[in-house]
XYZ file of N, CA and C in Angstrom:
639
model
N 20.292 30.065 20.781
C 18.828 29.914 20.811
C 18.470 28.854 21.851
N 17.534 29.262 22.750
C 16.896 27.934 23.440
C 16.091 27.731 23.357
N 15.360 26.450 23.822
C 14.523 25.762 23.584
C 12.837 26.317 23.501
N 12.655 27.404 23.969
C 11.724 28.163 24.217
C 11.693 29.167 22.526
N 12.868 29.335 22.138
C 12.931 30.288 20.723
C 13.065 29.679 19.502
N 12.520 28.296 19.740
C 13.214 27.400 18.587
C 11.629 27.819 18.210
N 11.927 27.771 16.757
C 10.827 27.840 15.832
C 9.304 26.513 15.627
N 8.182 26.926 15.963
C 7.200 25.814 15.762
C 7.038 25.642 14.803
N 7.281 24.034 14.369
C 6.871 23.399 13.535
C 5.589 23.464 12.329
N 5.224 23.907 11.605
C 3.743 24.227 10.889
C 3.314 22.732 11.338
N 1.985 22.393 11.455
C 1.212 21.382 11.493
C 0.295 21.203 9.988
N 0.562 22.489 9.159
C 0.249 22.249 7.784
C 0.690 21.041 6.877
N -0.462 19.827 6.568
C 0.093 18.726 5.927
C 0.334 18.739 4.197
N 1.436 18.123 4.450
C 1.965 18.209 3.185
C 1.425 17.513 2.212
N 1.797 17.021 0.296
C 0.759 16.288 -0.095
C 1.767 15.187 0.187
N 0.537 13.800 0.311
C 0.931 12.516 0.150
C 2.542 12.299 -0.754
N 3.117 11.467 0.115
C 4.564 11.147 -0.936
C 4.332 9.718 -1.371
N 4.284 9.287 -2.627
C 4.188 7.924 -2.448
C 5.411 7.869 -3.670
N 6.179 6.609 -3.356
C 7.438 6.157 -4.405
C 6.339 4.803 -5.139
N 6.703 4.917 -6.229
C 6.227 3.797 -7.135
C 7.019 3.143 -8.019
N 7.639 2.215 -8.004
C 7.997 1.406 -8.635
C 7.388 0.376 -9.706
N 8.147 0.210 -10.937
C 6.800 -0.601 -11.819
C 8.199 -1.805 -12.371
N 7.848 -3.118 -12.061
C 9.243 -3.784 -12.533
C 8.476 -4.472 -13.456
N 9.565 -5.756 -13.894
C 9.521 -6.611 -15.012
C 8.355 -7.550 -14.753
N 6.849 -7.807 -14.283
C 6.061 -9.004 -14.042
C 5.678 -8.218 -15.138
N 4.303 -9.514 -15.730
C 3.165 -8.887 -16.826
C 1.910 -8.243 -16.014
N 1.605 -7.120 -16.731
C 0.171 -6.554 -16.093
C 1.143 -5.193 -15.944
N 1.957 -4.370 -16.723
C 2.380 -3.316 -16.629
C 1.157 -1.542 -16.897
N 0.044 -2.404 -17.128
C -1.049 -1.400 -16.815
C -1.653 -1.231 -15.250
N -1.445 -2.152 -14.765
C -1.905 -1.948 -13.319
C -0.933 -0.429 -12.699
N 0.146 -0.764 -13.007
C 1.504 0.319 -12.815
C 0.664 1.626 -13.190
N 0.531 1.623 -14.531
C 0.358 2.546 -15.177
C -0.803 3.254 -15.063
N -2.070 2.667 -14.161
C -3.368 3.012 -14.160
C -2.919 3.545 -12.426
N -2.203 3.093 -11.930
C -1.781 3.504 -10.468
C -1.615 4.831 -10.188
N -0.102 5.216 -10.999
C 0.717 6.207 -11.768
C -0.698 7.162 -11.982
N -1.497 7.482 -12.626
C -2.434 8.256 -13.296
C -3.261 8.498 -12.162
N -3.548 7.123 -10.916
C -4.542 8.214 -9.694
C -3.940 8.559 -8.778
N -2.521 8.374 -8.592
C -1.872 8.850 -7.704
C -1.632 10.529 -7.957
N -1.712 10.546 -9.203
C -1.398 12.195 -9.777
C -3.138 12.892 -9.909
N -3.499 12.125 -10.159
C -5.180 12.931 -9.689
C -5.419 13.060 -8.253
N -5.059 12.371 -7.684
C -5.059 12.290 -6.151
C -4.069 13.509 -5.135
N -3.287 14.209 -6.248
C -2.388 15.351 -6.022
C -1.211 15.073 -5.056
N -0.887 13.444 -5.630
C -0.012 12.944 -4.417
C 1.458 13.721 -5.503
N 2.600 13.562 -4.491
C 4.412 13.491 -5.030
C 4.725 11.931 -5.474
N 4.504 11.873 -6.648
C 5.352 10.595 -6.871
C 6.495 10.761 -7.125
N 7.687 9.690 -6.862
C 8.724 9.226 -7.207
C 8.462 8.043 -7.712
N 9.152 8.312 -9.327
C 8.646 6.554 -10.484
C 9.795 6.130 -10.433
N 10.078 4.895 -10.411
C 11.015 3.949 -11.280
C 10.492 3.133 -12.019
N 11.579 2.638 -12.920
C 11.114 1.765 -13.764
C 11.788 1.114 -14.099
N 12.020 -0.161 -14.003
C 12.980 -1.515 -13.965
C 13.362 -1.501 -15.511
N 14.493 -1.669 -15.912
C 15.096 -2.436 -17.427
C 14.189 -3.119 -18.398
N 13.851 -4.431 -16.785
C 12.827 -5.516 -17.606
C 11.532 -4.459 -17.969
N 11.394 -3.902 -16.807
C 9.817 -3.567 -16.761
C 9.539 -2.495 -18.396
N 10.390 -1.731 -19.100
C 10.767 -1.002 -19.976
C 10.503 -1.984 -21.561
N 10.790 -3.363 -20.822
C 10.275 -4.243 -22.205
C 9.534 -4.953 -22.217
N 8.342 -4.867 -20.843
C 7.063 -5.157 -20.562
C 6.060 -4.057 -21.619
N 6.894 -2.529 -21.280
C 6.193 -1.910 -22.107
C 5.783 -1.899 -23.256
N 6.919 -2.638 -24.366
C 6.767 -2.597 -25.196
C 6.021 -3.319 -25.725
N 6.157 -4.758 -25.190
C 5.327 -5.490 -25.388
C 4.056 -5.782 -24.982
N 3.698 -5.124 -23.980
C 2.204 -4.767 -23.352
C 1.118 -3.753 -23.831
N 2.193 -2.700 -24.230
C 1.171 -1.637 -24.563
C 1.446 -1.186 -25.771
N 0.978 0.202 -26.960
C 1.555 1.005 -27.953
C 2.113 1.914 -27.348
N 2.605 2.551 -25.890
C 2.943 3.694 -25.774
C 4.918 3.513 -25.923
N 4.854 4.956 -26.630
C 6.812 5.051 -26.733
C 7.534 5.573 -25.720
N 7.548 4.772 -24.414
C 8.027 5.541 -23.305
C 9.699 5.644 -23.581
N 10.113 6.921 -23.419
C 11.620 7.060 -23.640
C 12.314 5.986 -22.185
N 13.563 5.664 -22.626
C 14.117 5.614 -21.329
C 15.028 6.010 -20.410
N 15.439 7.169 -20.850
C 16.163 8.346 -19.896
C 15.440 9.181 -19.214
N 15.796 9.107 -17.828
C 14.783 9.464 -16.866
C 14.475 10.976 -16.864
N 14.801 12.064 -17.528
C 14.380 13.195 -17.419
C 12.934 13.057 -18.687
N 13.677 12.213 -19.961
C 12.630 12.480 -20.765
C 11.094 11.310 -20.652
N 11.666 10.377 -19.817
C 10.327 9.615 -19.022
C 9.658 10.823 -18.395
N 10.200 11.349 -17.117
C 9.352 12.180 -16.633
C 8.334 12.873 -17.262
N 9.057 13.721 -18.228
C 8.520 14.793 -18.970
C 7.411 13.864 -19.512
N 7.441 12.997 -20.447
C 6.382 12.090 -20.885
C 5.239 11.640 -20.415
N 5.709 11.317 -19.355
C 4.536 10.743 -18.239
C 3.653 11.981 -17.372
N 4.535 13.392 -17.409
C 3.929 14.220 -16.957
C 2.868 14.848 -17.501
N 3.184 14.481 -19.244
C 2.332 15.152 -20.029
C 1.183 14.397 -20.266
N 1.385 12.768 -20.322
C 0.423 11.883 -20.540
C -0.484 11.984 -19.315
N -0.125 12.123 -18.294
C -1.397 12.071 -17.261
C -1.429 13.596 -16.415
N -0.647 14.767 -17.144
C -1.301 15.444 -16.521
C -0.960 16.177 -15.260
N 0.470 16.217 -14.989
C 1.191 16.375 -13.592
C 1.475 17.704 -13.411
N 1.217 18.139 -12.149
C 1.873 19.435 -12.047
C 3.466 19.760 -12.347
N 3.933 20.474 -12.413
C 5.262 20.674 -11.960
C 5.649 20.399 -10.298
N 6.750 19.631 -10.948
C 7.757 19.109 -9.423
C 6.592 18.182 -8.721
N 5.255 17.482 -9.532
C 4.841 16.571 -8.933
C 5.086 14.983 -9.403
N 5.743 14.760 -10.199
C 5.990 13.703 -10.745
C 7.958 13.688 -11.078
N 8.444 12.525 -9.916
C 10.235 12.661 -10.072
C 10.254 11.757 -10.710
N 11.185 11.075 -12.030
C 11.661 9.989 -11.964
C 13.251 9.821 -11.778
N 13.448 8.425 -11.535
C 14.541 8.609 -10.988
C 15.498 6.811 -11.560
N 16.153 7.048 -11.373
C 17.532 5.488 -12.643
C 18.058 4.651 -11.599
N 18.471 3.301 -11.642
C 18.220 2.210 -10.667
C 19.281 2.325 -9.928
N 20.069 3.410 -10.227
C 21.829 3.683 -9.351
C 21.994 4.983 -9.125
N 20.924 5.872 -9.154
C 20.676 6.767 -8.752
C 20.517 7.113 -7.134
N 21.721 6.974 -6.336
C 21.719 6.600 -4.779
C 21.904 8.143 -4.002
N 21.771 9.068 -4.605
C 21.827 10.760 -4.231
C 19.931 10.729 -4.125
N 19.565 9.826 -4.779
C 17.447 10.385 -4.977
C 17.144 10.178 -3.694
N 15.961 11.130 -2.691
C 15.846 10.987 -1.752
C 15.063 9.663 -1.480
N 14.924 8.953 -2.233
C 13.657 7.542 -1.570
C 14.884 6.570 -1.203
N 16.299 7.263 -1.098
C 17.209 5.960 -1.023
C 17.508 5.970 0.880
N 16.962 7.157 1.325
C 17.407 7.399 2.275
C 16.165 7.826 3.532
N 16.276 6.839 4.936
C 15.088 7.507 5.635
C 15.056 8.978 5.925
N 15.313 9.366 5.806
C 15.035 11.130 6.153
C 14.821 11.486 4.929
N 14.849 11.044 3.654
C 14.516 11.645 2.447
C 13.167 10.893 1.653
N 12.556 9.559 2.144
C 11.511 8.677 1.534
C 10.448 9.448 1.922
N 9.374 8.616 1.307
C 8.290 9.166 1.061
C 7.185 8.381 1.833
N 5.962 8.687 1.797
C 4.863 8.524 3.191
C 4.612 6.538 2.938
N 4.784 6.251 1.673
C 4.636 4.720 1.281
C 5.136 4.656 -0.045
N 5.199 3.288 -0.321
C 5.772 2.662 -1.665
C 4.957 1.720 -2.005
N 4.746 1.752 -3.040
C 4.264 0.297 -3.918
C 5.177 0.000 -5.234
N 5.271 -1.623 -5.651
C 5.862 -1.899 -6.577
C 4.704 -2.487 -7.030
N 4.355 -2.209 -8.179
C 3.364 -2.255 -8.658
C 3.641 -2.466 -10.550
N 3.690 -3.631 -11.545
C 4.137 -5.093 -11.079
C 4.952 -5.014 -9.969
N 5.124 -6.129 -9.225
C 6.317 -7.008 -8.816
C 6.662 -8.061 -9.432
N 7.757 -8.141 -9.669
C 8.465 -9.099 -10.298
C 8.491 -9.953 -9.146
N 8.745 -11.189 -9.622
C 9.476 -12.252 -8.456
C 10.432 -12.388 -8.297
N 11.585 -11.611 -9.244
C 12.669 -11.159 -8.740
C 12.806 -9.912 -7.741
N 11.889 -9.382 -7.944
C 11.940 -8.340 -7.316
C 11.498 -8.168 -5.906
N 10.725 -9.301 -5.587
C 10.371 -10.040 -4.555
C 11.219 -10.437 -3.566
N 12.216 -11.395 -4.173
C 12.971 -11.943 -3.413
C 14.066 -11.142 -3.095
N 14.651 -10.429 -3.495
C 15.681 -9.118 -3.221
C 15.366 -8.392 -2.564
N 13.794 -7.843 -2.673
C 13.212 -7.107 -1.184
C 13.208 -7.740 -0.144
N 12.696 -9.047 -0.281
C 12.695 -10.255 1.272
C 14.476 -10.266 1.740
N 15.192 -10.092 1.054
C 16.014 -10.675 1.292
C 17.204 -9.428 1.642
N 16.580 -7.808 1.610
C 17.138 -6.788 1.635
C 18.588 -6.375 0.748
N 18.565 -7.361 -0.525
C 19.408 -7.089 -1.300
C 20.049 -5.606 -1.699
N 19.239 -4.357 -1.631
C 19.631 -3.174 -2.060
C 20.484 -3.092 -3.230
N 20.405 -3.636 -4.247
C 21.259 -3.913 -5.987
C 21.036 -2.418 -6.567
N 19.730 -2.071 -6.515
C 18.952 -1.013 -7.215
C 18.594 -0.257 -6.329
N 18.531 1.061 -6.499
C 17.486 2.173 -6.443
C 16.129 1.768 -6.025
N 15.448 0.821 -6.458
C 13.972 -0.074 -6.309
C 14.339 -0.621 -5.143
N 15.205 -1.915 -5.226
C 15.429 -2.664 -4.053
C 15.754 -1.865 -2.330
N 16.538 -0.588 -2.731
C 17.020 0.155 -1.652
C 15.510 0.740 -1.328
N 15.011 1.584 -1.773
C 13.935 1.996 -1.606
C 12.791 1.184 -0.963
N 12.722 -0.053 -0.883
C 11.926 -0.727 -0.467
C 12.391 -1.221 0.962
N 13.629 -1.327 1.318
C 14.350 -1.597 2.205
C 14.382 -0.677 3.224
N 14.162 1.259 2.894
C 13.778 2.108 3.635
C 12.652 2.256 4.099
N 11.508 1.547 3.382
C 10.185 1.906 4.033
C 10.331 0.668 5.039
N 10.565 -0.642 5.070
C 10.647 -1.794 5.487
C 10.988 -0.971 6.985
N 12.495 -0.908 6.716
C 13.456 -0.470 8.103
C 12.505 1.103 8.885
N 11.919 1.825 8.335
C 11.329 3.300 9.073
C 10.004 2.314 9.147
N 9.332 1.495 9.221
C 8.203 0.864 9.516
C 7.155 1.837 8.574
N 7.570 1.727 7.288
C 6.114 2.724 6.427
C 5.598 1.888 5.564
N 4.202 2.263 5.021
C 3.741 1.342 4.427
C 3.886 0.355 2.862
N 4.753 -0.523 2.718
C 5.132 -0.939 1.882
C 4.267 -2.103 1.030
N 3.646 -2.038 -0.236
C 2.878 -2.789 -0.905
C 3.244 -3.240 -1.906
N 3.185 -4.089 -2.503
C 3.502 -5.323 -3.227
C 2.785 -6.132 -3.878
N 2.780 -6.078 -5.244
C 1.602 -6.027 -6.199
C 2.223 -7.202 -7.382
N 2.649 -8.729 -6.797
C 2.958 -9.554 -7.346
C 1.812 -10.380 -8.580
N 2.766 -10.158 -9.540
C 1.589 -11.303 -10.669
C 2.396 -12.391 -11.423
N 2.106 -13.634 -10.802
C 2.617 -14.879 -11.578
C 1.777 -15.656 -11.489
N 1.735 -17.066 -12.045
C 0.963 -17.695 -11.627
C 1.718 -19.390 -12.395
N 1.800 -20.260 -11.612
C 1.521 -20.614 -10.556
C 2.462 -20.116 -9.523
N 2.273 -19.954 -8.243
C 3.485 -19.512 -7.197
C 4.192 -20.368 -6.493
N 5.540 -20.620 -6.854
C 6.023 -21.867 -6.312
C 6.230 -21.473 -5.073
N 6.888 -22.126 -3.707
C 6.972 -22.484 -3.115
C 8.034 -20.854 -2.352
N 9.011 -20.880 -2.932
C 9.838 -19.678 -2.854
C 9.195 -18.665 -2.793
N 8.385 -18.157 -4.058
C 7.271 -17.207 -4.183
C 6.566 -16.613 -2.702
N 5.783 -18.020 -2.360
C 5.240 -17.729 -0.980
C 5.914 -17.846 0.051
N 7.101 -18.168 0.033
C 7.680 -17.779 1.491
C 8.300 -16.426 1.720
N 8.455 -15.723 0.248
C 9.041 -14.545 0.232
C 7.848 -13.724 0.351
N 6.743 -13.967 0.342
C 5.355 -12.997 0.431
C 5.067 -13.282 1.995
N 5.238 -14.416 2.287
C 4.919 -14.853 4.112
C 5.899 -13.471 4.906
N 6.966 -14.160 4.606
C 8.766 -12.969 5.076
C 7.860 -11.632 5.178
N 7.885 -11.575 3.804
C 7.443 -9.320 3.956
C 6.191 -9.380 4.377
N 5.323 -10.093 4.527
C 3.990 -9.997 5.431
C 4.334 -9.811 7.053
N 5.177 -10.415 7.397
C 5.745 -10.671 8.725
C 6.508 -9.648 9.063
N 6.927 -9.062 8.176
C 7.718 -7.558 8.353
C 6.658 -6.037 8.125
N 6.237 -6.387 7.450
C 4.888 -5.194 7.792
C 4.362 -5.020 6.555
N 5.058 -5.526 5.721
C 4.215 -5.336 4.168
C 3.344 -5.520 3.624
N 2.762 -5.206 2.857
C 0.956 -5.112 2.218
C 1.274 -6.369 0.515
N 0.828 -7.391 0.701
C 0.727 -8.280 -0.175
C -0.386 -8.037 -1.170
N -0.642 -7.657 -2.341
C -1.819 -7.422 -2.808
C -1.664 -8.484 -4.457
N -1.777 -9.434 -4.321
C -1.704 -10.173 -6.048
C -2.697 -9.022 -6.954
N -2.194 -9.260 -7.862
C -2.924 -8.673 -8.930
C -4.324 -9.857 -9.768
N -5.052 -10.004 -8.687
C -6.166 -10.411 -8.670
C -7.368 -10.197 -8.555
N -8.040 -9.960 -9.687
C -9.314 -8.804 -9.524
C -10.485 -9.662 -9.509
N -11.428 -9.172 -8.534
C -12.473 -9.922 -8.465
C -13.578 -9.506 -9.551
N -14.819 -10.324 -9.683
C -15.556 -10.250 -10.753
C -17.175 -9.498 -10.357
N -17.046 -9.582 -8.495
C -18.851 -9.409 -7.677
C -19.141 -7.970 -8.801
N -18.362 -6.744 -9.283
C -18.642 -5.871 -9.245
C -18.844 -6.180 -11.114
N -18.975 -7.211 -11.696
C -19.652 -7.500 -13.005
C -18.011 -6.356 -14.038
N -16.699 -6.654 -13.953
C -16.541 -6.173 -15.222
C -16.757 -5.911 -16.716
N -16.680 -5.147 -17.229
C -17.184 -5.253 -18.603
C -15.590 -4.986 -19.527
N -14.765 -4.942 -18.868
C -13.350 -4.651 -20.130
C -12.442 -5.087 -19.756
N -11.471 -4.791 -19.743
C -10.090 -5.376 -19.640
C -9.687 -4.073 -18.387
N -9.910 -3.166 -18.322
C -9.957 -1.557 -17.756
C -10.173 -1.677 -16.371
N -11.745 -2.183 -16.173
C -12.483 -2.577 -15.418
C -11.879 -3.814 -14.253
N -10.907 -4.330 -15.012
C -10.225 -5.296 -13.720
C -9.019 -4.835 -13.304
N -8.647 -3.925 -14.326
C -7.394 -3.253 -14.022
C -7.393 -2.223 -12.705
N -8.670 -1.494 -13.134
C -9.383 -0.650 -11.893
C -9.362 -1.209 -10.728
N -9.965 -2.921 -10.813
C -9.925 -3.172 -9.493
C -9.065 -3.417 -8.285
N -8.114 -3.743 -9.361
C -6.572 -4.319 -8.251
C -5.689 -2.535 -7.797
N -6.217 -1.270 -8.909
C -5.674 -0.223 -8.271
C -6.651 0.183 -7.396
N -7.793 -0.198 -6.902
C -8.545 0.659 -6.074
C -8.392 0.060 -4.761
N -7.865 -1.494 -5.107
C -7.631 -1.949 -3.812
C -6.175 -1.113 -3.210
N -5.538 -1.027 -3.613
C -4.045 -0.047 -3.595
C -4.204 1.065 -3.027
N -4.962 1.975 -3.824
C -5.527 2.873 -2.998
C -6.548 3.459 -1.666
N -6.962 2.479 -1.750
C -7.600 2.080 -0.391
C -6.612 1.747 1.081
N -5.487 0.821 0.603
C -4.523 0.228 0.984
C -3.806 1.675 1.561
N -3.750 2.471 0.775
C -2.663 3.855 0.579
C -3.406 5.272 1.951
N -4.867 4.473 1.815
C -5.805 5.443 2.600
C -5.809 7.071 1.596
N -6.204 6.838 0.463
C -6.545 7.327 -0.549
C -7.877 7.708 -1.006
N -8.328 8.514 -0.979
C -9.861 8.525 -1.747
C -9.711 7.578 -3.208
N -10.758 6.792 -3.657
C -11.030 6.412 -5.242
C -12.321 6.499 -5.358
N -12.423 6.266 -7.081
C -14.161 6.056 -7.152
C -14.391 4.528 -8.495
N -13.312 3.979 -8.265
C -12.839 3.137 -9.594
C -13.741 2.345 -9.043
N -13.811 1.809 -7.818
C -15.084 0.597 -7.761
C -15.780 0.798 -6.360
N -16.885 0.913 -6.269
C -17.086 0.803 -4.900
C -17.063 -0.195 -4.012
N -17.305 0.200 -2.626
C -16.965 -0.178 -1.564
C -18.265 -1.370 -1.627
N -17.801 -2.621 -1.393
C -18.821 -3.834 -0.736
C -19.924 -3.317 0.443
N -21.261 -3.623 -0.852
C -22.025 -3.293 -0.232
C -22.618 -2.010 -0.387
N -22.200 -1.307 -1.004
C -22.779 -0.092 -1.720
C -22.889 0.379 -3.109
């Protein structure tokens, strides 16, 4: 075959790929309210879900998320609603899943908590996990990588590891919700730190509007 018979490419776009990660910080609803517009949004997620982050759940929310990753999936597919083959999950040594690899990742990532462990292993390109590797591929293919840290106070380490992945191309977003737009729940601030995400993602939302309108 030459170059003249090689087959054209479709220019038909595919849906959004986004990998999501949800680790061990507190605020494991931000994750979880993410998770739910990314699948209204008719994006491909790929979930993980950290050890710690698994006993954030428990203690954060009433839901009984299993933790074997076929019957997470299934769970989460049913709770929010997923098509088939639109929602993967995938186990922290799971190094065959395509988000481990650039020719197999997806259009962006968010970790959404971030742990501050989880922080510093990304700054520091540790690759331990499935999470950590994955974050290390969007880093290295220059894609958009976001980072959805909640502690407080932030020592010193904290911010130099948020300076680092700022300087490398990453999207810093604290889980800090502002108040101009008058919340009324607990929901309502949760909304806000995912709409900034999605915005971030170049996403349609309608969770809060845009400043100024």
């Amino acid at each position: 075959m030459n170059q003249t018979d090689a087959p054209v490419p479709s220019l038909s776009r595919a849906p959004y790929k986004v990998t999501l990660a949800i680790t061990g910080a507190s605020g494991v609803q931000y994750g979880l309210r993410l998770l739910q517009c990314l699948l209204v949004a008719q994006c491909e997620v790929s979930l993980m879900v950290s050890a710690a982050a698994q006993v954030v759940l428990v203690t954060e929310t009433d839901l009984k998320v299993p933790s074997a990753t076929a019957a997470m999936q299934a769970f989460f597919s049913e709770l929010y609603g997923a098509k088939a083959g639109q929602l993967r999950v995938f186990a922290k040594q799971q190094w065959m899943a395509p988000v481990a690899s650039g020719s197999g990742g997806g259009d962006a990532m968010v970790v959404c908590p971030c742990s501050t462990g989880s922080l510093s292993a990304i700054a520091c390109g540790a690759s331990n996990n499935l999470i950590e590797r994955a974050a290390d591929v969007h880093l290295k293919e220059r894609r958009k990588l976001i980072l959805v840290p909640r502690e407080a106070p932030y020592s010193e380490i904290h911010l130099e590891h948020m300076l680092k992945l700022t300087r490398m191309g990453a999207v810093v977003i604290p889980a800090s919700p502002g108040f101009y737009n008058r919340p009324q729940s607990v929901a309502d601030m949760v909304d806000f730190v995912v709409a900034r995400i999605m915005s971030q993602l170049g996403l349609p939302q309608t969770l809060v509007p845009a400043w100024g309108e």
